[in-house]
Amino acid sequence: QIATSLEDSCSVLKHSVLLYTPSASETHRETEKTETRCLQRQKRYERKYFSDYELFKTFNPNTD
């Protein structure tokens, strides 16, 4: 549940970056920065909520 809402917020962020950034290279750079921030945030949340990775795997068997 947590991961899904984070992914959603990331795609929303990416979309808004695309809308408000003028040039293509600028957009690419901003999108990458946004993705990195999102991934870092996602990892932080995962560590916070699933500090025990095996426990996380138990609830998310399809996760690699």
Short mmCIF file of N, CA and C in Angstrom, two decimals:
data_model
loop_
_atom_site.label_atom_id
_atom_site.label_comp_id
_atom_site.label_asym_id
_atom_site.label_seq_id
_atom_site.Cartn_x
_atom_site.Cartn_y
_atom_site.Cartn_z
N GLN A 1 0.84 -1.20 0.00
CA GLN A 1 0.00 0.00 0.00
C GLN A 1 0.88 1.26 0.00
N ILE A 2 1.84 1.28 0.91
CA ILE A 2 2.73 2.43 1.01
C ILE A 2 3.48 2.64 -0.30
N ALA A 3 4.07 1.55 -0.80
CA ALA A 3 4.87 1.64 -2.03
C ALA A 3 4.03 2.17 -3.19
N THR A 4 2.80 1.68 -3.29
CA THR A 4 1.92 2.10 -4.40
C THR A 4 1.66 3.60 -4.35
N SER A 5 1.32 4.12 -3.18
CA SER A 5 1.02 5.54 -3.10
C SER A 5 2.27 6.36 -3.39
N LEU A 6 3.44 5.85 -3.00
CA LEU A 6 4.68 6.55 -3.31
C LEU A 6 4.94 6.56 -4.81
N GLU A 7 4.72 5.43 -5.45
CA GLU A 7 4.91 5.37 -6.90
C GLU A 7 3.96 6.34 -7.60
N ASP A 8 2.71 6.39 -7.11
CA ASP A 8 1.74 7.32 -7.68
C ASP A 8 2.23 8.76 -7.55
N SER A 9 2.69 9.11 -6.36
CA SER A 9 3.15 10.49 -6.16
C SER A 9 4.36 10.78 -7.03
N CYS A 10 5.19 9.76 -7.27
CA CYS A 10 6.34 9.95 -8.14
C CYS A 10 5.92 10.21 -9.58
N SER A 11 4.96 9.46 -10.08
CA SER A 11 4.54 9.67 -11.47
C SER A 11 3.83 11.02 -11.61
N VAL A 12 3.11 11.42 -10.57
CA VAL A 12 2.46 12.74 -10.60
C VAL A 12 3.54 13.83 -10.65
N LEU A 13 4.56 13.67 -9.81
CA LEU A 13 5.67 14.62 -9.80
C LEU A 13 6.35 14.70 -11.16
N LYS A 14 6.63 13.53 -11.74
CA LYS A 14 7.28 13.48 -13.05
C LYS A 14 6.44 14.22 -14.08
N HIS A 15 5.14 13.97 -14.03
CA HIS A 15 4.22 14.58 -14.98
C HIS A 15 4.25 16.10 -14.84
N SER A 16 4.22 16.59 -13.60
CA SER A 16 4.23 18.04 -13.40
C SER A 16 5.57 18.64 -13.82
N VAL A 17 6.66 17.88 -13.63
CA VAL A 17 7.96 18.35 -14.10
C VAL A 17 7.93 18.52 -15.62
N LEU A 18 7.34 17.54 -16.30
CA LEU A 18 7.26 17.62 -17.77
C LEU A 18 6.43 18.82 -18.22
N LEU A 19 5.37 19.11 -17.47
CA LEU A 19 4.50 20.22 -17.85
C LEU A 19 5.17 21.57 -17.70
N TYR A 20 5.97 21.73 -16.64
CA TYR A 20 6.45 23.06 -16.29
C TYR A 20 7.90 23.33 -16.67
N THR A 21 8.56 22.39 -17.35
CA THR A 21 9.96 22.62 -17.71
C THR A 21 10.06 22.93 -19.20
N PRO A 22 10.73 24.03 -19.55
CA PRO A 22 10.75 24.50 -20.94
C PRO A 22 11.40 23.56 -21.95
N SER A 23 12.72 23.34 -21.85
CA SER A 23 13.40 22.60 -22.91
C SER A 23 13.47 21.11 -22.63
N ALA A 24 13.70 20.33 -23.67
CA ALA A 24 13.72 18.88 -23.55
C ALA A 24 14.85 18.39 -22.65
N SER A 25 16.04 18.96 -22.82
CA SER A 25 17.18 18.52 -22.00
C SER A 25 16.96 18.91 -20.54
N GLU A 26 16.41 20.09 -20.35
CA GLU A 26 16.08 20.56 -19.00
C GLU A 26 15.05 19.61 -18.37
N THR A 27 14.03 19.27 -19.14
CA THR A 27 12.99 18.36 -18.68
C THR A 27 13.61 17.03 -18.26
N HIS A 28 14.50 16.52 -19.10
CA HIS A 28 15.14 15.24 -18.80
C HIS A 28 15.90 15.32 -17.49
N ARG A 29 16.66 16.40 -17.33
CA ARG A 29 17.46 16.58 -16.12
C ARG A 29 16.55 16.67 -14.89
N GLU A 30 15.50 17.49 -15.00
CA GLU A 30 14.57 17.65 -13.88
C GLU A 30 13.87 16.34 -13.56
N THR A 31 13.49 15.60 -14.60
CA THR A 31 12.80 14.33 -14.40
C THR A 31 13.71 13.36 -13.66
N GLU A 32 14.98 13.32 -14.05
CA GLU A 32 15.93 12.44 -13.38
C GLU A 32 16.10 12.82 -11.93
N LYS A 33 16.21 14.12 -11.67
CA LYS A 33 16.34 14.59 -10.28
C LYS A 33 15.13 14.17 -9.47
N THR A 34 13.95 14.38 -10.06
CA THR A 34 12.71 14.03 -9.38
C THR A 34 12.64 12.54 -9.11
N GLU A 35 13.01 11.73 -10.11
CA GLU A 35 12.99 10.28 -9.93
C GLU A 35 13.92 9.86 -8.81
N THR A 36 15.11 10.45 -8.79
CA THR A 36 16.09 10.13 -7.76
C THR A 36 15.53 10.46 -6.39
N ARG A 37 14.96 11.66 -6.27
CA ARG A 37 14.37 12.06 -4.98
C ARG A 37 13.28 11.08 -4.56
N CYS A 38 12.44 10.71 -5.50
CA CYS A 38 11.35 9.78 -5.22
C CYS A 38 11.87 8.43 -4.77
N LEU A 39 12.87 7.94 -5.49
CA LEU A 39 13.42 6.63 -5.15
C LEU A 39 14.05 6.66 -3.77
N GLN A 40 14.76 7.74 -3.46
CA GLN A 40 15.37 7.87 -2.13
C GLN A 40 14.29 7.89 -1.06
N ARG A 41 13.23 8.66 -1.32
CA ARG A 41 12.14 8.74 -0.37
C ARG A 41 11.50 7.36 -0.19
N GLN A 42 11.31 6.66 -1.31
CA GLN A 42 10.70 5.34 -1.27
C GLN A 42 11.55 4.39 -0.44
N LYS A 43 12.87 4.43 -0.64
CA LYS A 43 13.77 3.57 0.12
C LYS A 43 13.71 3.90 1.60
N ARG A 44 13.66 5.20 1.91
CA ARG A 44 13.56 5.60 3.31
C ARG A 44 12.30 5.04 3.95
N TYR A 45 11.18 5.18 3.24
CA TYR A 45 9.92 4.64 3.75
C TYR A 45 10.01 3.13 3.96
N GLU A 46 10.60 2.46 2.97
CA GLU A 46 10.70 1.00 3.07
C GLU A 46 11.54 0.61 4.27
N ARG A 47 12.65 1.31 4.47
CA ARG A 47 13.49 1.01 5.64
C ARG A 47 12.73 1.27 6.93
N LYS A 48 11.99 2.35 6.93
CA LYS A 48 11.24 2.75 8.12
C LYS A 48 10.16 1.72 8.45
N TYR A 49 9.39 1.33 7.44
CA TYR A 49 8.25 0.46 7.70
C TYR A 49 8.57 -1.02 7.63
N PHE A 50 9.62 -1.37 6.90
CA PHE A 50 9.97 -2.78 6.78
C PHE A 50 11.45 -2.95 7.11
N SER A 51 11.84 -2.54 8.32
CA SER A 51 13.25 -2.65 8.67
C SER A 51 13.69 -4.11 8.60
N ASP A 52 12.76 -5.01 8.85
CA ASP A 52 13.06 -6.42 8.68
C ASP A 52 12.66 -6.82 7.27
N TYR A 53 13.66 -6.97 6.39
CA TYR A 53 13.38 -7.23 4.98
C TYR A 53 12.62 -8.53 4.77
N GLU A 54 12.93 -9.54 5.57
CA GLU A 54 12.24 -10.82 5.44
C GLU A 54 10.75 -10.67 5.73
N LEU A 55 10.44 -9.84 6.68
CA LEU A 55 9.04 -9.55 7.00
C LEU A 55 8.37 -8.91 5.78
N PHE A 56 9.09 -7.97 5.18
CA PHE A 56 8.61 -7.32 3.97
C PHE A 56 8.33 -8.35 2.87
N LYS A 57 9.27 -9.28 2.68
CA LYS A 57 9.11 -10.32 1.66
C LYS A 57 7.90 -11.21 1.94
N THR A 58 7.64 -11.46 3.20
CA THR A 58 6.50 -12.29 3.58
C THR A 58 5.20 -11.68 3.06
N PHE A 59 5.10 -10.36 3.17
CA PHE A 59 3.88 -9.68 2.74
C PHE A 59 3.90 -9.33 1.26
N ASN A 60 5.09 -9.38 0.64
CA ASN A 60 5.22 -9.04 -0.78
C ASN A 60 6.02 -10.11 -1.50
N PRO A 61 5.43 -11.28 -1.67
CA PRO A 61 6.17 -12.41 -2.22
C PRO A 61 6.68 -12.16 -3.64
N ASN A 62 6.05 -11.25 -4.40
CA ASN A 62 6.46 -11.03 -5.79
C ASN A 62 7.59 -10.01 -5.92
N THR A 63 8.04 -9.46 -4.79
CA THR A 63 9.08 -8.44 -4.83
C THR A 63 10.46 -9.09 -4.89
N ASP A 64 11.28 -8.59 -5.82
CA ASP A 64 12.65 -9.11 -5.91
C ASP A 64 13.57 -8.37 -4.95
#
